[in-house]
mmCIF file of C-alpha atoms in Angstrom:
data_model
loop_
_atom_site.group_PDB
_atom_site.id
_atom_site.type_symbol
_atom_site.label_atom_id
_atom_site.label_comp_id
_atom_site.label_asym_id
_atom_site.label_seq_id
_atom_site.Cartn_x
_atom_site.Cartn_y
_atom_site.Cartn_z
ATOM 1 C CA SER A 77 37.211 4.331 2.614
ATOM 2 C CA ALA A 78 40.196 5.737 0.751
ATOM 3 C CA VAL A 79 43.649 5.624 2.300
ATOM 4 C CA ILE A 80 46.251 8.316 1.636
ATOM 5 C CA SER A 81 49.938 7.648 2.188
ATOM 6 C CA GLN A 82 51.920 10.823 2.759
ATOM 7 C CA LYS A 83 55.663 11.195 3.009
ATOM 8 C CA PRO A 84 57.924 12.289 4.480
ATOM 9 C CA SER A 85 56.287 12.296 7.903
ATOM 10 C CA ARG A 86 58.697 14.922 9.137
ATOM 11 C CA ASP A 87 61.802 16.758 8.008
ATOM 12 C CA ILE A 88 64.201 19.409 9.190
ATOM 13 C CA CYS A 89 65.432 21.601 6.365
ATOM 14 C CA GLN A 90 67.867 24.431 5.895
ATOM 15 C CA ARG A 91 66.490 27.799 4.900
ATOM 16 C CA GLY A 92 66.674 28.492 1.203
ATOM 17 C CA THR A 93 66.188 24.857 0.230
ATOM 18 C CA SER A 94 63.081 23.104 -1.083
ATOM 19 C CA LEU A 95 61.127 20.080 0.090
ATOM 20 C CA THR A 96 58.729 17.967 -1.937
ATOM 21 C CA ILE A 97 55.895 16.198 -0.138
ATOM 22 C CA GLN A 98 54.212 13.248 -1.785
ATOM 23 C CA CYS A 99 50.705 11.834 -1.385
ATOM 24 C CA GLN A 100 49.510 8.547 -2.844
ATOM 25 C CA VAL A 101 45.830 7.585 -2.732
ATOM 26 C CA ASP A 102 44.757 3.959 -2.959
ATOM 27 C CA SER A 103 41.876 4.863 -5.303
ATOM 28 C CA GLN A 104 41.270 7.346 -8.073
ATOM 29 C CA VAL A 105 40.083 10.767 -6.939
ATOM 30 C CA THR A 106 39.228 13.774 -9.053
ATOM 31 C CA MET A 107 40.547 16.447 -6.749
ATOM 32 C CA MET A 108 43.242 16.528 -4.110
ATOM 33 C CA PHE A 109 43.772 19.319 -1.648
ATOM 34 C CA TRP A 110 46.778 20.644 0.211
ATOM 35 C CA TYR A 111 46.509 22.263 3.629
ATOM 36 C CA ARG A 112 48.848 23.924 6.066
ATOM 37 C CA GLN A 113 48.321 23.702 9.813
ATOM 38 C CA GLN A 114 50.290 25.593 12.413
ATOM 39 C CA PRO A 115 50.490 23.773 15.763
ATOM 40 C CA GLY A 116 47.325 24.382 17.751
ATOM 41 C CA GLN A 117 45.642 26.101 14.830
ATOM 42 C CA SER A 118 43.083 25.222 12.193
ATOM 43 C CA LEU A 119 43.727 23.933 8.694
ATOM 44 C CA THR A 120 44.302 26.518 5.965
ATOM 45 C CA LEU A 121 43.734 25.456 2.375
ATOM 46 C CA ILE A 122 46.736 26.090 0.153
ATOM 47 C CA ALA A 123 45.476 24.822 -3.187
ATOM 48 C CA THR A 124 43.292 22.369 -5.067
ATOM 49 C CA ALA A 125 45.045 19.958 -7.416
ATOM 50 C CA ASN A 126 43.203 18.605 -10.448
ATOM 51 C CA GLN A 127 44.650 16.008 -12.768
ATOM 52 C CA GLY A 128 45.507 17.475 -16.149
ATOM 53 C CA SER A 129 45.296 21.131 -15.194
ATOM 54 C CA GLU A 130 47.151 23.675 -13.106
ATOM 55 C CA ALA A 131 46.416 23.783 -9.426
ATOM 56 C CA THR A 132 44.100 26.463 -8.094
ATOM 57 C CA TYR A 133 45.658 28.479 -5.281
ATOM 58 C CA GLU A 134 43.945 30.210 -2.386
ATOM 59 C CA SER A 135 44.554 33.808 -1.518
ATOM 60 C CA GLY A 136 47.985 34.262 -0.002
ATOM 61 C CA PHE A 137 49.540 31.238 -1.682
ATOM 62 C CA VAL A 138 51.368 31.345 -4.999
ATOM 63 C CA ILE A 139 52.602 28.743 -7.434
ATOM 64 C CA ASP A 140 56.219 29.886 -7.309
ATOM 65 C CA LYS A 141 56.332 29.197 -3.588
ATOM 66 C CA PHE A 142 54.166 26.061 -3.525
ATOM 67 C CA PRO A 143 54.344 24.325 -6.910
ATOM 68 C CA ILE A 144 52.006 21.334 -7.137
ATOM 69 C CA SER A 145 52.016 18.390 -9.486
ATOM 70 C CA ARG A 146 49.109 16.044 -10.214
ATOM 71 C CA PRO A 147 50.320 13.559 -12.834
ATOM 72 C CA ASN A 148 47.450 11.084 -12.382
ATOM 73 C CA LEU A 149 44.287 10.439 -10.384
ATOM 74 C CA THR A 150 46.067 8.782 -7.448
ATOM 75 C CA PHE A 151 49.123 10.949 -6.824
ATOM 76 C CA SER A 152 50.112 14.526 -6.048
ATOM 77 C CA THR A 153 53.129 16.420 -4.782
ATOM 78 C CA LEU A 154 53.521 19.758 -3.053
ATOM 79 C CA THR A 155 56.879 21.497 -3.042
ATOM 80 C CA VAL A 156 57.724 24.114 -0.463
ATOM 81 C CA SER A 157 60.310 26.266 -2.211
ATOM 82 C CA ASN A 158 63.030 28.587 -0.944
ATOM 83 C CA MET A 159 62.047 27.798 2.617
ATOM 84 C CA SER A 160 62.237 30.175 5.533
ATOM 85 C CA PRO A 161 61.502 29.516 9.222
ATOM 86 C CA GLU A 162 57.993 30.920 8.644
ATOM 87 C CA ASP A 163 57.276 27.845 6.505
ATOM 88 C CA SER A 164 57.671 25.598 9.539
ATOM 89 C CA SER A 165 54.294 23.929 9.832
ATOM 90 C CA ILE A 166 52.368 20.720 9.273
ATOM 91 C CA TYR A 167 51.352 20.094 5.675
ATOM 92 C CA LEU A 168 48.450 17.761 4.904
ATOM 93 C CA CYS A 169 46.965 16.404 1.721
ATOM 94 C CA SER A 170 43.341 15.396 1.401
ATOM 95 C CA ALA A 171 40.835 13.931 -1.013
ATOM 96 C CA ARG A 172 37.105 13.567 -1.004
ATOM 97 C CA ASP A 173 36.196 9.962 -0.418
ATOM 98 C CA ARG A 174 33.597 9.191 -3.044
ATOM 99 C CA GLY A 175 33.341 5.667 -1.728
ATOM 100 C CA THR A 176 31.060 6.870 1.043
ATOM 101 C CA ILE A 177 27.665 8.558 0.944
ATOM 102 C CA ASN A 178 28.479 10.914 3.774
ATOM 103 C CA TYR A 179 30.865 13.139 1.869
ATOM 104 C CA GLY A 180 33.766 12.587 4.228
ATOM 105 C CA TYR A 181 37.229 13.698 3.240
ATOM 106 C CA THR A 182 40.290 11.572 3.926
ATOM 107 C CA PHE A 183 43.603 13.056 5.001
ATOM 108 C CA GLY A 184 47.189 11.963 4.796
ATOM 109 C CA SER A 185 49.056 11.607 8.053
ATOM 110 C CA GLY A 186 50.798 14.950 7.560
ATOM 111 C CA THR A 187 54.338 16.210 7.107
ATOM 112 C CA ARG A 188 55.835 18.101 10.019
ATOM 113 C CA LEU A 189 58.320 20.549 8.524
ATOM 114 C CA THR A 190 60.878 22.477 10.548
ATOM 115 C CA VAL A 191 63.004 25.056 8.770
ATOM 116 C CA VAL A 192 66.204 26.113 10.512
ATOM 117 C CA GLY B 100 33.899 33.867 1.494
ATOM 118 C CA GLN B 101 33.390 31.567 4.407
ATOM 119 C CA SER B 102 34.170 31.936 8.083
ATOM 120 C CA LEU B 103 33.329 29.421 10.767
ATOM 121 C CA GLU B 104 33.772 30.302 14.415
ATOM 122 C CA GLN B 105 34.135 27.828 17.280
ATOM 123 C CA PRO B 106 35.017 28.160 20.958
ATOM 124 C CA SER B 107 38.744 27.689 21.353
ATOM 125 C CA GLU B 108 38.555 25.265 24.258
ATOM 126 C CA VAL B 109 36.024 23.151 26.138
ATOM 127 C CA THR B 110 36.635 21.029 29.212
ATOM 128 C CA ALA B 111 34.492 18.270 30.694
ATOM 129 C CA VAL B 112 34.721 15.163 32.857
ATOM 130 C CA GLU B 113 34.384 11.557 31.857
ATOM 131 C CA GLY B 114 30.794 10.439 31.371
ATOM 132 C CA ALA B 115 29.528 13.959 30.808
ATOM 133 C CA ILE B 116 27.900 15.485 27.736
ATOM 134 C CA VAL B 117 29.508 18.364 25.881
ATOM 135 C CA GLN B 118 28.328 20.530 23.005
ATOM 136 C CA ILE B 119 30.718 22.236 20.612
ATOM 137 C CA ASN B 120 29.159 25.080 18.672
ATOM 138 C CA CYS B 121 29.934 26.342 15.201
ATOM 139 C CA THR B 122 28.587 29.619 13.874
ATOM 140 C CA TYR B 123 29.267 30.452 10.287
ATOM 141 C CA GLN B 124 29.081 33.140 7.685
ATOM 142 C CA THR B 125 29.099 31.719 4.206
ATOM 143 C CA SER B 126 27.670 32.568 0.846
ATOM 144 C CA GLY B 127 26.534 29.023 0.275
ATOM 145 C CA PHE B 128 27.540 25.497 1.060
ATOM 146 C CA TYR B 129 26.435 21.907 0.590
ATOM 147 C CA GLY B 130 26.558 20.801 4.197
ATOM 148 C CA LEU B 131 28.289 21.021 7.545
ATOM 149 C CA SER B 132 30.832 18.406 8.550
ATOM 150 C CA TRP B 133 32.718 17.655 11.730
ATOM 151 C CA TYR B 134 36.242 16.309 12.057
ATOM 152 C CA GLN B 135 38.260 15.051 14.997
ATOM 153 C CA GLN B 136 42.012 15.459 15.242
ATOM 154 C CA HIS B 137 44.173 13.994 17.969
ATOM 155 C CA ASP B 138 47.516 15.610 18.704
ATOM 156 C CA GLY B 139 49.994 14.611 16.021
ATOM 157 C CA GLY B 140 47.303 12.898 13.973
ATOM 158 C CA ALA B 141 45.335 13.595 10.845
ATOM 159 C CA PRO B 142 41.762 14.894 10.893
ATOM 160 C CA THR B 143 39.202 12.123 10.719
ATOM 161 C CA PHE B 144 35.635 12.506 9.537
ATOM 162 C CA LEU B 145 32.914 12.296 12.202
ATOM 163 C CA SER B 146 29.600 13.422 10.742
ATOM 164 C CA TYR B 147 27.845 15.382 8.039
ATOM 165 C CA ASN B 148 24.612 17.393 7.993
ATOM 166 C CA ALA B 149 23.253 18.052 4.542
ATOM 167 C CA LEU B 150 19.886 19.167 5.868
ATOM 168 C CA ASP B 151 18.676 20.951 8.969
ATOM 169 C CA GLY B 152 18.189 18.774 11.978
ATOM 170 C CA LEU B 153 19.979 16.212 14.049
ATOM 171 C CA GLU B 154 22.200 13.391 12.788
ATOM 172 C CA GLU B 155 23.158 10.700 15.297
ATOM 173 C CA THR B 156 26.165 8.410 15.031
ATOM 174 C CA GLY B 157 26.697 6.433 18.197
ATOM 175 C CA ARG B 158 27.871 8.699 21.007
ATOM 176 C CA PHE B 159 28.210 11.633 18.622
ATOM 177 C CA SER B 160 25.376 13.725 17.216
ATOM 178 C CA SER B 161 25.521 16.762 14.988
ATOM 179 C CA PHE B 162 22.953 19.454 14.363
ATOM 180 C CA LEU B 163 22.490 22.075 11.690
ATOM 181 C CA SER B 164 20.189 25.081 11.438
ATOM 182 C CA ARG B 165 20.745 26.998 8.212
ATOM 183 C CA SER B 166 18.267 29.714 9.203
ATOM 184 C CA ASP B 167 20.379 30.426 12.298
ATOM 185 C CA SER B 168 23.757 29.876 10.551
ATOM 186 C CA TYR B 169 24.589 27.539 13.376
ATOM 187 C CA GLY B 170 25.520 23.982 14.061
ATOM 188 C CA TYR B 171 26.869 21.908 16.896
ATOM 189 C CA LEU B 172 28.525 18.620 17.696
ATOM 190 C CA LEU B 173 27.216 16.803 20.752
ATOM 191 C CA LEU B 174 29.421 14.249 22.442
ATOM 192 C CA GLN B 175 27.803 11.979 25.014
ATOM 193 C CA GLU B 176 29.263 9.608 27.599
ATOM 194 C CA LEU B 177 32.614 11.314 27.260
ATOM 195 C CA GLN B 178 35.716 9.164 27.415
ATOM 196 C CA MET B 179 39.328 10.159 27.935
ATOM 197 C CA LYS B 180 40.064 9.207 24.327
ATOM 198 C CA ASP B 181 37.678 11.964 23.195
ATOM 199 C CA SER B 182 40.289 14.534 24.213
ATOM 200 C CA ALA B 183 41.182 16.028 20.848
ATOM 201 C CA SER B 184 40.551 19.013 18.614
ATOM 202 C CA TYR B 185 37.239 19.216 16.791
ATOM 203 C CA PHE B 186 36.632 21.178 13.610
ATOM 204 C CA CYS B 187 33.466 22.063 11.786
ATOM 205 C CA ALA B 188 33.855 22.423 8.039
ATOM 206 C CA VAL B 189 31.828 23.322 4.975
ATOM 207 C CA ARG B 190 32.092 22.279 1.351
ATOM 208 C CA ALA B 191 31.494 25.431 -0.598
ATOM 209 C CA HIS B 192 29.026 25.630 -3.474
ATOM 210 C CA ASN B 193 30.458 24.868 -6.928
ATOM 211 C CA THR B 194 33.714 23.541 -5.535
ATOM 212 C CA ASP B 195 34.872 20.521 -3.606
ATOM 213 C CA LYS B 196 36.953 22.676 -1.282
ATOM 214 C CA LEU B 197 36.559 21.945 2.396
ATOM 215 C CA ILE B 198 36.888 25.035 4.568
ATOM 216 C CA PHE B 199 37.555 24.500 8.256
ATOM 217 C CA GLY B 200 36.367 26.301 11.348
ATOM 218 C CA THR B 201 38.693 27.758 13.928
ATOM 219 C CA GLY B 202 38.685 24.526 15.942
ATOM 220 C CA THR B 203 37.833 23.569 19.509
ATOM 221 C CA ARG B 204 40.204 21.764 21.800
ATOM 222 C CA LEU B 205 38.303 19.369 24.073
ATOM 223 C CA GLN B 206 39.941 18.193 27.262
ATOM 224 C CA VAL B 207 38.275 15.369 29.149
ATOM 225 C CA PHE B 208 39.261 14.913 32.764
ATOM 226 C CA PRO B 209 38.823 11.830 34.954
#
């Protein structure tokens, strides 16, 4: 199955700054997804990243706050811009693993962000 | 839109059987999946039901009934390492987006 390398694993950032999270997949995938997860809560989809087109954002998330890049079929970045303490969360990237017949999705190990 | 509801917490003892339910309201989806997430870890895929009925994978089984808008994950012969959060999820029609349920925290006691 596909393996996704995500970095950084954690960071502590000052409010007002930006952080870029990177995800590298070891195989080509059409779509990548970015999620946010508050501790003890479920995963909330931020956006879907397609190669060669703008990302599609879910309700409540905007491109100015969470710009996404998808330069090729194995890589994507999510930037958390102009951070505030409310952005403290775990951010995860994901891709559908087409190498399996059971439609499982693979996730990166997550980025634990603390904004102070 | 989609909403998937799960009990927030379930407790059980080692060796027991536990069922985690998922009730959903969705306009259409391809199938129901289940994911396990240990504290500090990433979600990992457990099972997928494309059709109604029971799917068995070792100690874990998953069930789907579209007519009842309901599914469950059954964990047998519980082990301490099964203590984790479990999420049901659907892949919505016409997209590849995976939408997660509210999640159930399972605690297994000796």
